[in-house]
Coordinates of C-alpha atoms in Angstrom, one line a residue:
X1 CA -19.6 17.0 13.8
X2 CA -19.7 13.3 15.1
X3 CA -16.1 13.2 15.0
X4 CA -15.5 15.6 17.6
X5 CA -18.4 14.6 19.8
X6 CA -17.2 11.3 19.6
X7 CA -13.7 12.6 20.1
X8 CA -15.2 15.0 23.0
X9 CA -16.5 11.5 24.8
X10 CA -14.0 9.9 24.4
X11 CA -11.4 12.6 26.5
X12 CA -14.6 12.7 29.1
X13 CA -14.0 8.7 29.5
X14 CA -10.6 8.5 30.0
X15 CA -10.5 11.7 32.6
X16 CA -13.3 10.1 34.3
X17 CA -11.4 6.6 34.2
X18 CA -8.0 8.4 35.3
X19 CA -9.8 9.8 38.6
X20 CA -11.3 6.6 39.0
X21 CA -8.8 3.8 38.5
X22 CA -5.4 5.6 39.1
X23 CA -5.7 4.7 42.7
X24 CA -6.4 0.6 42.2
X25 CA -3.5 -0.2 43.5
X26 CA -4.1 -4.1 45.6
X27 CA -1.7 -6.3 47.1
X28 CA -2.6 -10.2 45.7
X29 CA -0.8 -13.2 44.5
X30 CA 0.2 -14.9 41.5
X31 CA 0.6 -18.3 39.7
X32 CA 4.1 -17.6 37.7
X33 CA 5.9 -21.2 36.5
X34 CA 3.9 -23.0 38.8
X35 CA 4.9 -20.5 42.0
X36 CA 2.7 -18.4 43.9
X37 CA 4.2 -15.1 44.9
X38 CA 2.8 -12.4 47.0
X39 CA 2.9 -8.8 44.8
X40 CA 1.1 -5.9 43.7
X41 CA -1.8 -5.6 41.2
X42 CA -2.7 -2.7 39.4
X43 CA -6.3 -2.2 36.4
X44 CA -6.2 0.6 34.2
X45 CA -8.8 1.6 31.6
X46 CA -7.8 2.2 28.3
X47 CA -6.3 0.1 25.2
X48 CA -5.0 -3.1 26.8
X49 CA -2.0 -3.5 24.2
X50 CA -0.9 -0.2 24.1
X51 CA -0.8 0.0 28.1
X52 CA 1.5 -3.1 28.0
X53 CA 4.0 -1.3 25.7
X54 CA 4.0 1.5 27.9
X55 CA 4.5 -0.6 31.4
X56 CA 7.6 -2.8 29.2
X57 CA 9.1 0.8 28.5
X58 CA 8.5 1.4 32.5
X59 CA 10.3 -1.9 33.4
X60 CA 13.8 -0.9 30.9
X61 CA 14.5 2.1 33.1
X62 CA 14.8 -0.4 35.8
X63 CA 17.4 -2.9 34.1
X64 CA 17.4 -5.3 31.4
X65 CA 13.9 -6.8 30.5
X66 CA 13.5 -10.3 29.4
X67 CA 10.3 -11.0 28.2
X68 CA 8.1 -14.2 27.3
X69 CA 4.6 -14.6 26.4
X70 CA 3.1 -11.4 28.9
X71 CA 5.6 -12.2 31.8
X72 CA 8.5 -9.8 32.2
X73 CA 11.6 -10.0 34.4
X74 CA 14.1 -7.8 35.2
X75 CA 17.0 -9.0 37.2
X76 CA 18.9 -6.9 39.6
X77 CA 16.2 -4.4 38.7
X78 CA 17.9 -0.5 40.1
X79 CA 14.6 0.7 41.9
X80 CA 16.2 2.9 44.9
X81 CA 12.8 3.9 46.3
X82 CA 12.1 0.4 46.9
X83 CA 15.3 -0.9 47.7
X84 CA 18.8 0.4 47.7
X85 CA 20.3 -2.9 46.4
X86 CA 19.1 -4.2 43.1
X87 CA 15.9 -6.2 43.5
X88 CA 14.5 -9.5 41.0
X89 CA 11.5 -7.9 39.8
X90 CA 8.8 -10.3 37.8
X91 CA 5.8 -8.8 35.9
X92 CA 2.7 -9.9 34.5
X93 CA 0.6 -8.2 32.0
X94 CA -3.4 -9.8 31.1
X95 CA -4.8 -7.2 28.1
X96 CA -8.0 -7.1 27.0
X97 CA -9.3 -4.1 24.1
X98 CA -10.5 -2.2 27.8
X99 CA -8.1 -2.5 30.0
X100 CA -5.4 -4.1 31.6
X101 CA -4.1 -5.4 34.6
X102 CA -0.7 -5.8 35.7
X103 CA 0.6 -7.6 38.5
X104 CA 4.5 -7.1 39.7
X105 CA 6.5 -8.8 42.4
X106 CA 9.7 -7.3 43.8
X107 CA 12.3 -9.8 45.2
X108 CA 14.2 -8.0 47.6
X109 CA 16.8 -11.2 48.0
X110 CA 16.2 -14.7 49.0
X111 CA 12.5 -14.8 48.3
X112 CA 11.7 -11.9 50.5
X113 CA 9.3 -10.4 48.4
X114 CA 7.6 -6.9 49.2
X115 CA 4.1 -7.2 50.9
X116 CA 1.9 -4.9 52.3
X117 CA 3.2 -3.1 55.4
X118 CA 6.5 -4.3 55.0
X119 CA 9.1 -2.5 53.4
X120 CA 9.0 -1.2 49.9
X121 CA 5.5 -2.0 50.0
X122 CA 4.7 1.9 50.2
X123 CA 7.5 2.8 47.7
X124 CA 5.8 -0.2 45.0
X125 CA 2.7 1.6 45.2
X126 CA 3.6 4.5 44.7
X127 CA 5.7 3.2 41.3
X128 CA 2.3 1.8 40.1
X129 CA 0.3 4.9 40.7
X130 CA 2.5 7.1 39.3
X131 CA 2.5 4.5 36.1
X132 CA -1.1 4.2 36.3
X133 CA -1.8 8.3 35.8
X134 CA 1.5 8.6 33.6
X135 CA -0.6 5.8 31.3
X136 CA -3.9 8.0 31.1
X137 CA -2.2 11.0 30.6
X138 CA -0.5 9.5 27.3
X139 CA -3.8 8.2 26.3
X140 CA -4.8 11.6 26.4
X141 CA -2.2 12.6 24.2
X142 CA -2.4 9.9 22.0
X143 CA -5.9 10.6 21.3
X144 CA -5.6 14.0 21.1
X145 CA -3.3 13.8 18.5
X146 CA -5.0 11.5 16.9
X147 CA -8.6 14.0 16.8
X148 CA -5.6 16.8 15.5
X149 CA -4.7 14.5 12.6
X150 CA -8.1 13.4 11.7
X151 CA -9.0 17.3 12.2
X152 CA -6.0 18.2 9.9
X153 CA -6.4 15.8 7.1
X154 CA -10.3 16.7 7.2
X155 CA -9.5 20.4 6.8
X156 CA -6.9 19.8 3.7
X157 CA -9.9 17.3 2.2
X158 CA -11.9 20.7 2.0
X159 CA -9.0 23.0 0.8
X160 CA -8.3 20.1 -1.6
X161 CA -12.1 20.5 -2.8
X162 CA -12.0 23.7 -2.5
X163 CA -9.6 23.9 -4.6
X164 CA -10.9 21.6 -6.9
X165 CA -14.7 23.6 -6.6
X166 CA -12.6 26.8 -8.1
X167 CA -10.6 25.0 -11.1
X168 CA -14.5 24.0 -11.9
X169 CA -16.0 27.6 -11.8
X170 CA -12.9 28.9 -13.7
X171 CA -13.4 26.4 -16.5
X172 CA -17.5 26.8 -16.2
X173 CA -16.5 30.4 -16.7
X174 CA -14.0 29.6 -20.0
X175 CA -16.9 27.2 -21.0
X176 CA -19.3 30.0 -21.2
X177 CA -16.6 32.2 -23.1
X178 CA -16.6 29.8 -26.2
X179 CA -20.4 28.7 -26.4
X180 CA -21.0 32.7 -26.1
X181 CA -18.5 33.2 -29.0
X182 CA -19.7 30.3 -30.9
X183 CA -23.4 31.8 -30.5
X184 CA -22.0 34.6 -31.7
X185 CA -20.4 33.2 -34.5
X186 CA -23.8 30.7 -35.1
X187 CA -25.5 34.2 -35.5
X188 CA -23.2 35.4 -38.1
X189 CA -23.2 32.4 -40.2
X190 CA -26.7 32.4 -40.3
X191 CA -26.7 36.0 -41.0
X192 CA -24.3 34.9 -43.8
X193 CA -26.5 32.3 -44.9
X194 CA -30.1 34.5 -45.5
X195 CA -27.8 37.1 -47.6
X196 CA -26.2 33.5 -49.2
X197 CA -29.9 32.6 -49.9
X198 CA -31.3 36.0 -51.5
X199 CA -27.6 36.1 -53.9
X200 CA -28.5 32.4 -54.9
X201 CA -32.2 33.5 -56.0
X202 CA -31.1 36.4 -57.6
X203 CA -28.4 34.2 -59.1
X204 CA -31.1 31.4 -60.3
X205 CA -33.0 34.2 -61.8
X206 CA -30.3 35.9 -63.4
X207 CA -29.3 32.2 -65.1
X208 CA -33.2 31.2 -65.9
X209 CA -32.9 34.6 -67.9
X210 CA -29.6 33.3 -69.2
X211 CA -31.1 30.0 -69.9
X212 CA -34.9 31.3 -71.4
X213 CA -31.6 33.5 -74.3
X214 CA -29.4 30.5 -74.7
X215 CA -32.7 28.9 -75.9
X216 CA -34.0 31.3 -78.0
X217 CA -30.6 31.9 -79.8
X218 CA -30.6 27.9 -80.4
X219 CA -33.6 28.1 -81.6
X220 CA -33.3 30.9 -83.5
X221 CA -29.7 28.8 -85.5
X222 CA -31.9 26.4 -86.2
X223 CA -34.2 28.3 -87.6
X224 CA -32.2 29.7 -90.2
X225 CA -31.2 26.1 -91.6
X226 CA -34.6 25.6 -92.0
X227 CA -34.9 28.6 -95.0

């Protein structure tokens, strides 16, 4: 039950989070090898690492992505609805367990990089919005599959004990079959044993008699040496 209302919470957050950060969008500028360049920032809620991994996998439709310690460049990057000739594009990624925040630059040639109003700006934007709901929308996934495993391998722990509950009540029940048939048994060997007892007196009787004749007839030998 705490599963799923955590799990339940959880989906609340991130819809809550995709409403309200899928539009932070900011035009700003960065440090990158000791150059500031003007370009777009974008903060979205969610699992800082796995958000990266999803923005590099954004960049490689683009063109070839050389990467190095959370900066990412793609030279003569294809992105038409920024700029019909390929474009140096430079990325940064800062993560945290929360969030994370990406900054991207487009070089549209010669250091002319796109800044607000001017043209691509509009176009970059949009890229980063679209990437920012695209990355909440596999979060939800994620964690939707996620609840559906830990749901799945919860329900075959109970079938498994289930199962495991009914091996036990089948053997309870073949346990009760042999202490009922060795009552059983227990109440004809001790039936066998009070007829055993009453033979054995009879018996002891029947040899004291035996005994009390054997005597008498020694006795009796004897007594004839004697005359």
């Amino acid at each position: 039950m705490k599963t799923v209302a955590r799990f339940t919470l959880t989906l609340c957050y991130l819809a809550l989070t995709a409403s309200a950060y899928a539009q932070t969008v900011y035009a700003g500028e960065n440090t990158i090898d000791k150059s500031k360049i003007p370009g777009l920032y974008l903060t979205i809620q969610g699992d800082g690492k796995q958000i990266e991994k999803d923005w590099e996998s954004q960049l490689q439709k683009f063109g070839r992505v050389a990467s190095s310690r959370g900066t990412y460049r793609v030279t003569n990057a294809s992105i038409p609805a920024i700029s019909s000739e390929p474009i140096n594009l430079v990325s940064t990624v800062k993560t945290s367990r929360t969030s994370a925040t990406i900054f991207t630059a487009y070089d549209l040639g010669n250091g002319n990089y796109v800044t607000t109003g001017g043209n691509g700006y509009s176009a970059a934007e949009t890229l980063l919005k679209d990437f920012s709901g695209s990355s909440i929308y596999n979060q939800e996934v994620r964690l939707a599959e996620s609840g559906f495993d830990e749901a799945q391998k919860n329900h075959q722990k109970l079938v498994r004990k289930g199962e495991q509950l009914q091996r036990s009540i089948e053997q309870n029940a073949k346990e009760k079959e042999r202490l009922l048939k060795r009552i059983d048994d227990n109440a004809k060997e001790l039936e066998q044993l009070q007829k055993d007892i009453e033979t054995n007196k009879v018996d002891q009787t029947n040899a004291l008699t035996e005994l009390d004749s054997r005597k008498s007839n020694v006795e009796a030998v004897k007594a004839k040496k004697s005359n």
